[in-house]
XYZ file of C-alpha atoms in Angstrom:
499
model
C -93.472 -83.371 -54.173
C -94.229 -80.065 -55.914
C -93.938 -80.061 -59.695
C -93.322 -76.328 -60.080
C -89.871 -74.759 -60.495
C -90.721 -71.039 -60.187
C -93.597 -68.877 -59.012
C -95.593 -65.955 -60.395
C -96.982 -63.473 -57.894
C -100.596 -62.281 -58.022
C -99.632 -58.645 -58.653
C -97.188 -59.587 -61.422
C -99.724 -61.848 -63.151
C -102.419 -59.183 -62.847
C -100.140 -56.627 -64.549
C -99.403 -59.008 -67.398
C -103.062 -59.883 -67.839
C -104.261 -56.282 -67.727
C -101.886 -55.388 -70.585
C -103.826 -57.759 -72.854
C -107.005 -55.711 -72.816
C -107.945 -55.154 -76.451
C -110.260 -52.557 -77.893
C -113.986 -52.865 -77.201
C -115.859 -55.465 -79.241
C -117.778 -54.168 -82.226
C -121.513 -54.558 -82.830
C -122.612 -58.166 -83.018
C -119.426 -59.475 -81.403
C -120.029 -61.632 -78.337
C -117.934 -60.807 -75.302
C -116.574 -64.001 -73.706
C -117.458 -64.813 -70.094
C -115.030 -63.387 -67.529
C -113.613 -66.804 -66.632
C -113.010 -67.588 -70.316
C -111.218 -64.281 -70.902
C -109.043 -64.950 -67.862
C -108.216 -68.488 -68.982
C -107.377 -67.241 -72.496
C -105.131 -64.551 -71.030
C -103.126 -67.017 -68.941
C -102.921 -69.427 -71.879
C -101.486 -66.672 -74.103
C -98.875 -65.798 -71.498
C -97.793 -69.439 -71.357
C -97.760 -69.878 -75.133
C -95.580 -66.794 -75.525
C -93.211 -67.888 -72.772
C -93.887 -64.772 -70.699
C -95.095 -67.044 -67.905
C -92.748 -70.047 -67.795
C -93.911 -73.639 -67.956
C -93.923 -75.210 -64.472
C -94.485 -71.833 -62.805
C -96.695 -71.888 -59.719
C -99.705 -69.605 -60.147
C -101.217 -67.592 -57.290
C -103.914 -69.119 -55.136
C -107.441 -68.460 -56.371
C -108.242 -66.013 -53.575
C -104.996 -64.016 -54.080
C -105.519 -63.657 -57.830
C -109.182 -62.754 -57.387
C -108.197 -59.864 -55.095
C -105.436 -58.687 -57.477
C -107.813 -58.747 -60.475
C -110.870 -57.426 -58.584
C -112.981 -60.385 -59.713
C -114.802 -63.100 -57.802
C -113.003 -66.191 -56.598
C -115.556 -68.201 -58.582
C -114.291 -66.576 -61.798
C -110.689 -67.526 -61.037
C -111.697 -71.063 -60.018
C -113.597 -71.531 -63.291
C -110.650 -70.173 -65.305
C -108.228 -72.542 -63.571
C -110.585 -75.455 -64.215
C -110.772 -74.543 -67.923
C -106.965 -74.374 -68.101
C -106.691 -77.778 -66.447
C -109.150 -79.252 -68.940
C -107.095 -77.834 -71.846
C -103.773 -79.090 -70.486
C -102.313 -75.698 -69.567
C -102.537 -76.165 -65.799
C -101.826 -78.972 -63.363
C -102.772 -79.021 -59.702
C -102.179 -81.103 -56.624
C -103.755 -80.673 -53.215
C -101.250 -79.064 -50.901
C -98.866 -78.146 -53.746
C -100.979 -75.599 -55.614
C -101.380 -75.156 -59.379
C -98.634 -74.719 -61.935
C -98.506 -74.017 -65.666
C -98.066 -76.752 -68.252
C -98.400 -77.352 -71.979
C -100.653 -80.019 -73.498
C -99.039 -83.225 -74.685
C -97.618 -82.839 -78.185
C -97.220 -79.067 -77.957
C -93.687 -77.658 -78.296
C -92.340 -75.850 -75.263
C -92.739 -72.099 -75.786
C -89.607 -70.036 -76.358
C -89.021 -67.162 -73.949
C -86.924 -65.304 -76.511
C -87.070 -64.938 -80.276
C -85.872 -68.083 -81.994
C -85.916 -68.916 -85.719
C -88.343 -71.448 -87.107
C -86.875 -74.883 -87.810
C -85.937 -75.182 -91.511
C -88.612 -77.815 -92.143
C -91.360 -75.307 -91.249
C -90.232 -72.596 -93.642
C -92.281 -73.949 -96.561
C -95.569 -73.577 -94.710
C -95.078 -70.588 -92.419
C -93.706 -67.138 -93.252
C -91.236 -66.397 -90.486
C -91.323 -62.780 -89.311
C -90.084 -63.796 -85.885
C -86.366 -63.182 -86.293
C -84.507 -60.266 -87.857
C -82.025 -62.289 -89.901
C -81.342 -62.531 -93.628
C -79.659 -65.231 -95.731
C -75.888 -65.010 -96.128
C -74.588 -62.415 -98.637
C -72.967 -64.749 -101.109
C -70.424 -65.192 -102.584
C -68.750 -63.555 -99.598
C -69.557 -66.249 -97.044
C -68.013 -68.945 -99.230
C -64.982 -66.795 -100.019
C -64.471 -65.951 -96.359
C -64.536 -69.598 -95.303
C -62.136 -70.530 -98.102
C -59.819 -67.704 -97.072
C -60.004 -68.835 -93.442
C -59.088 -72.393 -94.369
C -56.006 -71.141 -96.196
C -54.884 -69.354 -93.009
C -55.807 -72.119 -90.562
C -52.653 -74.267 -90.669
C -50.491 -72.269 -88.207
C -53.318 -72.195 -85.655
C -53.912 -75.938 -85.986
C -50.499 -76.524 -84.379
C -51.615 -74.679 -81.218
C -54.106 -75.583 -78.472
C -56.732 -73.448 -80.263
C -57.968 -71.644 -77.139
C -57.804 -67.858 -77.383
C -59.966 -66.498 -74.531
C -59.521 -62.866 -75.651
C -59.774 -63.726 -79.344
C -57.256 -64.228 -82.127
C -54.589 -61.514 -81.929
C -55.006 -60.740 -85.641
C -58.761 -60.166 -85.294
C -58.352 -58.088 -82.112
C -55.876 -55.896 -83.967
C -58.222 -55.636 -86.972
C -61.179 -54.591 -84.822
C -59.045 -52.075 -82.903
C -57.842 -50.584 -86.186
C -61.419 -50.226 -87.433
C -62.406 -48.264 -84.319
C -59.327 -46.096 -84.747
C -60.330 -45.398 -88.344
C -63.715 -44.212 -87.034
C -61.957 -41.638 -84.888
C -61.778 -43.586 -81.603
C -58.142 -44.566 -80.912
C -58.210 -48.191 -79.791
C -55.599 -50.777 -78.813
C -56.015 -54.551 -79.247
C -55.959 -54.756 -75.438
C -59.338 -52.990 -75.486
C -60.989 -55.769 -77.543
C -62.354 -59.168 -76.570
C -63.810 -61.425 -79.265
C -66.937 -63.305 -78.174
C -69.382 -65.885 -79.481
C -71.843 -63.392 -80.936
C -73.267 -60.300 -79.266
C -75.252 -62.528 -76.905
C -71.991 -64.027 -75.663
C -70.663 -60.516 -75.083
C -73.757 -59.452 -73.161
C -73.743 -62.627 -71.089
C -70.141 -62.000 -70.053
C -70.844 -58.347 -69.214
C -73.945 -59.156 -67.163
C -72.154 -61.807 -65.148
C -69.214 -59.490 -64.443
C -71.106 -56.296 -63.605
C -74.637 -57.238 -62.604
C -74.993 -60.016 -60.094
C -78.350 -61.429 -59.060
C -80.622 -58.658 -57.811
C -78.650 -55.807 -59.429
C -80.578 -53.152 -61.355
C -80.103 -52.780 -65.119
C -81.733 -49.820 -66.889
C -83.069 -50.722 -70.330
C -84.843 -48.895 -73.100
C -88.555 -49.564 -73.241
C -89.055 -51.293 -75.652
C -85.774 -53.156 -76.074
C -84.371 -56.281 -77.744
C -86.295 -59.299 -76.460
C -83.446 -61.816 -76.293
C -81.209 -59.457 -74.307
C -84.053 -58.714 -71.882
C -84.545 -62.429 -71.323
C -80.813 -62.998 -70.869
C -80.821 -60.343 -68.142
C -83.855 -61.860 -66.458
C -82.223 -65.291 -66.452
C -79.149 -63.714 -64.840
C -81.387 -62.503 -62.015
C -81.213 -58.791 -62.850
C -83.924 -56.317 -61.858
C -84.863 -54.506 -65.066
C -85.657 -50.798 -64.867
C -87.476 -49.685 -68.040
C -86.875 -46.210 -69.467
C -89.459 -45.125 -72.035
C -88.233 -44.202 -75.505
C -89.219 -40.903 -77.093
C -92.166 -40.971 -79.476
C -91.696 -42.364 -82.983
C -88.065 -42.436 -84.100
C -87.010 -39.764 -81.614
C -84.824 -42.269 -79.721
C -84.022 -41.409 -76.091
C -85.811 -39.139 -73.668
C -82.775 -37.767 -71.841
C -84.881 -36.299 -69.042
C -86.223 -39.748 -68.194
C -82.759 -41.283 -68.421
C -81.241 -38.720 -66.056
C -84.080 -39.300 -63.589
C -83.685 -43.115 -63.643
C -79.889 -43.058 -63.471
C -80.003 -40.627 -60.533
C -82.808 -42.245 -58.526
C -82.502 -45.983 -59.331
C -78.664 -46.004 -59.481
C -78.539 -49.028 -61.825
C -75.234 -50.894 -62.066
C -75.642 -51.238 -65.846
C -77.635 -49.548 -68.590
C -78.195 -51.210 -71.969
C -79.027 -49.193 -75.097
C -79.105 -49.574 -78.884
C -78.131 -46.197 -80.314
C -77.976 -47.123 -83.997
C -81.219 -48.268 -85.647
C -82.702 -49.453 -82.403
C -84.203 -52.925 -82.183
C -87.228 -52.947 -82.373
C -88.155 -49.322 -83.176
C -85.440 -48.460 -85.721
C -84.690 -45.152 -83.933
C -81.314 -43.439 -84.400
C -79.980 -41.430 -81.441
C -78.432 -38.107 -82.437
C -75.048 -36.846 -81.287
C -76.380 -34.614 -78.510
C -78.357 -37.515 -77.054
C -75.283 -39.734 -77.119
C -73.109 -37.147 -75.385
C -75.818 -36.426 -72.812
C -76.400 -40.080 -71.948
C -72.675 -40.758 -71.501
C -72.394 -37.742 -69.196
C -75.420 -38.887 -67.177
C -74.099 -42.441 -66.856
C -70.663 -41.200 -65.787
C -72.212 -38.941 -63.130
C -74.352 -41.789 -61.780
C -71.526 -44.338 -61.751
C -73.469 -46.529 -64.194
C -71.700 -48.643 -66.802
C -73.306 -47.912 -70.175
C -73.439 -50.906 -72.532
C -73.997 -49.837 -76.137
C -75.163 -52.405 -78.682
C -73.754 -51.540 -82.122
C -74.921 -54.658 -83.944
C -77.178 -52.655 -86.290
C -74.805 -49.705 -86.824
C -73.675 -50.647 -90.337
C -77.178 -51.303 -91.657
C -77.778 -47.833 -93.088
C -80.544 -48.245 -95.682
C -80.997 -44.608 -96.749
C -77.534 -43.358 -97.827
C -78.391 -39.670 -97.354
C -78.833 -40.131 -93.597
C -76.247 -38.374 -91.417
C -74.667 -40.878 -89.042
C -73.545 -39.480 -85.681
C -70.284 -40.519 -84.066
C -70.317 -43.774 -82.083
C -71.304 -43.480 -78.438
C -67.819 -44.592 -77.379
C -66.422 -41.457 -79.050
C -67.619 -39.612 -75.932
C -65.730 -42.028 -73.658
C -62.718 -43.126 -75.721
C -60.932 -44.770 -72.790
C -63.861 -47.152 -72.306
C -64.229 -46.609 -68.567
C -67.948 -45.738 -68.754
C -69.003 -47.093 -72.171
C -68.726 -50.759 -73.118
C -69.416 -51.253 -76.822
C -70.762 -54.538 -78.191
C -70.481 -55.379 -81.885
C -71.257 -58.421 -83.993
C -71.038 -59.955 -87.442
C -74.437 -61.581 -87.045
C -76.667 -58.688 -88.181
C -74.366 -56.896 -90.612
C -73.116 -60.105 -92.249
C -74.938 -63.335 -91.342
C -76.598 -64.745 -88.205
C -74.727 -68.019 -88.721
C -71.414 -66.191 -88.281
C -71.343 -66.218 -84.483
C -68.615 -63.648 -83.954
C -69.081 -60.712 -81.604
C -66.792 -58.406 -79.677
C -66.543 -56.002 -76.755
C -64.601 -52.745 -76.747
C -63.802 -51.405 -73.270
C -60.943 -50.256 -71.051
C -58.053 -52.770 -70.883
C -58.717 -53.616 -67.224
C -62.369 -54.382 -68.026
C -61.299 -56.617 -70.909
C -58.876 -58.472 -68.628
C -61.677 -59.078 -66.113
C -64.032 -60.300 -68.842
C -61.372 -62.652 -70.204
C -60.624 -64.043 -66.749
C -64.299 -64.669 -66.056
C -64.698 -66.380 -69.416
C -62.674 -69.378 -68.251
C -65.836 -70.571 -66.496
C -68.064 -70.127 -69.545
C -66.967 -70.991 -73.088
C -63.144 -70.526 -72.979
C -63.101 -68.917 -76.406
C -64.679 -68.403 -79.819
C -64.234 -70.803 -82.780
C -60.953 -70.092 -84.571
C -62.205 -70.758 -88.092
C -65.023 -68.208 -87.827
C -62.650 -65.607 -86.392
C -60.316 -66.170 -89.332
C -63.252 -65.789 -91.736
C -64.252 -62.423 -90.264
C -60.650 -61.268 -90.231
C -60.309 -62.276 -93.899
C -63.435 -60.288 -94.791
C -62.265 -57.177 -92.972
C -58.725 -57.310 -94.354
C -59.697 -57.810 -98.015
C -62.594 -55.362 -98.417
C -65.028 -58.242 -98.541
C -66.764 -56.998 -95.404
C -67.744 -53.713 -97.047
C -68.980 -55.507 -100.161
C -71.012 -57.966 -98.093
C -72.556 -55.154 -96.026
C -73.461 -53.326 -99.239
C -75.306 -56.457 -100.457
C -76.988 -56.858 -97.082
C -78.193 -53.228 -97.013
C -79.529 -53.398 -100.582
C -81.490 -56.551 -99.748
C -82.858 -55.123 -96.485
C -83.838 -51.855 -98.223
C -85.739 -53.709 -100.926
C -87.480 -55.889 -98.347
C -88.325 -52.897 -96.169
C -89.955 -51.013 -99.020
C -91.950 -54.066 -100.131
C -93.149 -54.814 -96.588
C -94.104 -51.193 -95.900
C -96.135 -51.033 -99.137
C -97.879 -54.334 -98.418
C -98.774 -53.525 -94.797
C -100.082 -50.081 -95.712
C -102.289 -51.648 -98.370
C -103.616 -54.603 -96.351
C -103.725 -53.013 -92.885
C -104.297 -49.270 -93.345
C -105.197 -48.708 -89.676
C -101.788 -49.949 -88.480
C -99.325 -47.160 -87.663
C -95.552 -46.984 -87.943
C -92.642 -44.775 -88.943
C -90.202 -46.052 -91.563
C -86.659 -46.166 -90.120
C -83.594 -45.167 -92.128
C -81.723 -48.331 -91.211
C -81.697 -51.553 -89.248
C -83.871 -54.579 -89.816
C -87.144 -53.916 -87.973
C -90.458 -52.081 -88.198
C -92.260 -51.310 -84.922
C -95.987 -51.325 -85.649
C -98.971 -50.124 -83.618
C -101.778 -52.561 -84.420
C -104.825 -50.307 -84.393
C -105.913 -51.330 -80.897
C -105.607 -55.093 -81.426
C -103.802 -57.359 -78.976
C -100.322 -58.178 -80.237
C -100.347 -61.415 -78.255
C -103.556 -62.578 -79.898
C -102.283 -61.558 -83.337
C -99.160 -63.638 -82.729
C -101.202 -66.652 -81.647
C -103.669 -66.485 -84.538
C -100.881 -65.656 -86.992
C -99.246 -69.015 -86.268
C -102.483 -70.720 -87.323
C -102.888 -68.788 -90.569
C -99.274 -69.284 -91.594
C -97.347 -66.191 -90.462
C -95.113 -65.991 -87.415
C -94.781 -62.571 -85.796
C -93.563 -61.582 -82.310
C -95.914 -59.563 -80.144
C -94.951 -56.260 -78.562
C -94.824 -57.507 -74.942
C -91.773 -59.606 -75.762
C -89.884 -56.320 -76.089
C -91.136 -54.785 -72.866
C -91.075 -55.335 -69.137
C -94.138 -56.767 -67.338
C -96.530 -56.863 -70.281
C -95.931 -53.465 -71.873
C -96.604 -52.858 -75.601
C -99.557 -55.193 -76.000
C -100.777 -53.037 -78.897
C -97.649 -53.593 -81.009
C -95.908 -56.180 -83.162
C -92.410 -56.178 -84.641
C -92.008 -56.848 -88.368
C -88.458 -57.517 -89.630
C -87.203 -56.825 -93.158
C -86.617 -60.486 -93.918
C -89.056 -61.048 -96.784
C -89.759 -59.102 -99.957
C -91.641 -59.229 -103.234
C -94.609 -61.629 -103.391
C -93.720 -63.133 -100.004
C -94.067 -59.709 -98.356
C -97.477 -59.345 -100.015
C -98.524 -62.784 -98.773
C -97.243 -62.047 -95.269
C -99.308 -58.859 -95.093
C -102.387 -60.706 -96.356
C -101.976 -63.348 -93.655
C -101.515 -60.676 -91.001
C -104.709 -59.031 -92.234
C -106.491 -62.397 -91.989
C -105.204 -62.807 -88.437
C -106.359 -59.280 -87.574
C -109.867 -60.031 -88.840
C -110.039 -63.175 -86.709
C -108.869 -61.283 -83.619
C -111.429 -58.533 -84.266
C -114.185 -61.120 -84.589
C -113.210 -62.729 -81.311
C -111.931 -65.913 -82.949
C -108.487 -65.803 -81.351
C -109.197 -68.905 -79.293
C -111.257 -72.017 -79.528
C -111.938 -73.192 -83.078
C -108.994 -73.659 -85.388
C -108.511 -70.771 -87.811
C -108.216 -71.529 -91.531
C -104.686 -72.179 -92.815
C -103.060 -71.085 -96.041
C -99.602 -71.987 -97.221
C -96.915 -70.760 -99.574
C -96.999 -72.607 -102.869
C-alpha cells in the first residue's frame, strides 16, 4: 500500500528548486556536489512546508530530465535524503517525502511559536503584537456585563450579533460608504471570512488572481481549497499595483475571484492610491471577477501625515463587485478572533447559508467585546496604542537591520506591520533554516509567492523593538554569514539565546 497522500510533478519541483539558486560562491568557498545541492534543495522545501510531507516525488528519470542533470545525480540525492530521514521509498510505490523521527511537522503557513519557545528564539515569523492593555481587559469586562440577555438564547448567530452588524455598518457609513446591517456578516477572523468566500465563489479548479507577493496564509488557504492561483506582479517598491498587468490577467485568465490588500499590503507594506483602486474595480467589473479586498491592515497608519485614499468599496458601494474583509486581529489583537465581510445583501445571505456546514457562528463573548470597544471609543484608543508600538518597533528594526546588514534592501512603509527585504542575493529559504538554529525565526520570501518566487527575500514584522530588535538583527547577520560560507546544511550552527 502506498504511503503517499499527494504528488509533486517533475516540472513543478524543478521550478521550486531553481528558485533557490543563490549568488555565486565567493573565493575559497567550496561548491557542494550536484547531488548534495539537490538533496539540500528538496530538504529545504520539505522543512518549509512548500512540498508537503507524504508527497510522492517524481521518478529519478523524470526529475533528471526536468533538471537537465544525470539520473545518477538524482539517485544519489534521493539516497542522501533517505539516509537523513527526509525520504521513504518502496519498490513499486515510488518515493515520498518524510521528516526524521523527533522533528516537528513543518507548517505550510505562518504560525506563531509555542509560548515555551519564546525565551530562546526571537519570533519574526508572525505579524502580531501583544494586546493593547488595558483595553482588552476592559472590553472583556464590558462584554460580560452585556452577556446575560444572550445567555438565555441558543447562542448561534450565523450572520453575527445584530448589535455588532449594526455597529460595523455604521462605521462604513461614517467613512462615506452607506451600509446596512444586511450587508455585514461577522466571521471567526479574516481567515474565516476568506474561507467562506472561497468556498462560495471558487470551487476546486477555479482561478483566483492574487498579488505577487501576497499573504502566505491566504495563499495556502486557497491552495487547500483547490484553487488555481494566478499571480499578478506588484509594482516596484511601494508602488502597489501594476494596473496594466491586472487588466491583462483579468481579461485573459478570467479568474472567478481576485484577492488584494490595498492598505499597507502584507508583506510589502504598499499603499494603493485612489486611481489604482478605481481602475482595479472597473477592470474587475468588466471581467466579471469578484474582487476581494483585505482591509485588515487599514487602520495601522504609522506616519500620521500620510494621505489615506478612500476604501476600495467606495467605488462599488452596493458590494456587487467588491467584497471587503475586515478584522480585529491586526488592528487590536490576534487573540480577538473577530472578522467580518461587507458585500451585497444577497451575497451575505449566501455566505450565511453556506456557513451552516462550517462553524455555525462566531463566539458571542468576543463579538460583545468588539462591540463594546467600538461603541465606547475604546477601539480608537487601542488602535492608537497599537500604532505607537508598531511605529517604535519599525524604527528600531529598520535602524538595526541597516546597521548589521547594510547590503539588504527595503523601503520603509508608512503603515502596516511588515518590512519586505531583499537579502543581497542570499537564499531566503536558507536564511530561514539557519536562522532557526541561531535563535531567530523569519519566514522566507517563497512563502509569499507562487511556485517558488521571491527566493531572495524575507519578511520582517514590526513585532520586536529596542534591544530585542538589535539582537534579532545580529542573529540575522550571523545567519547570513553562515549562508554565505556555505554552512546552511550539515554541521549544527552555533546557538545564542536571549538572557
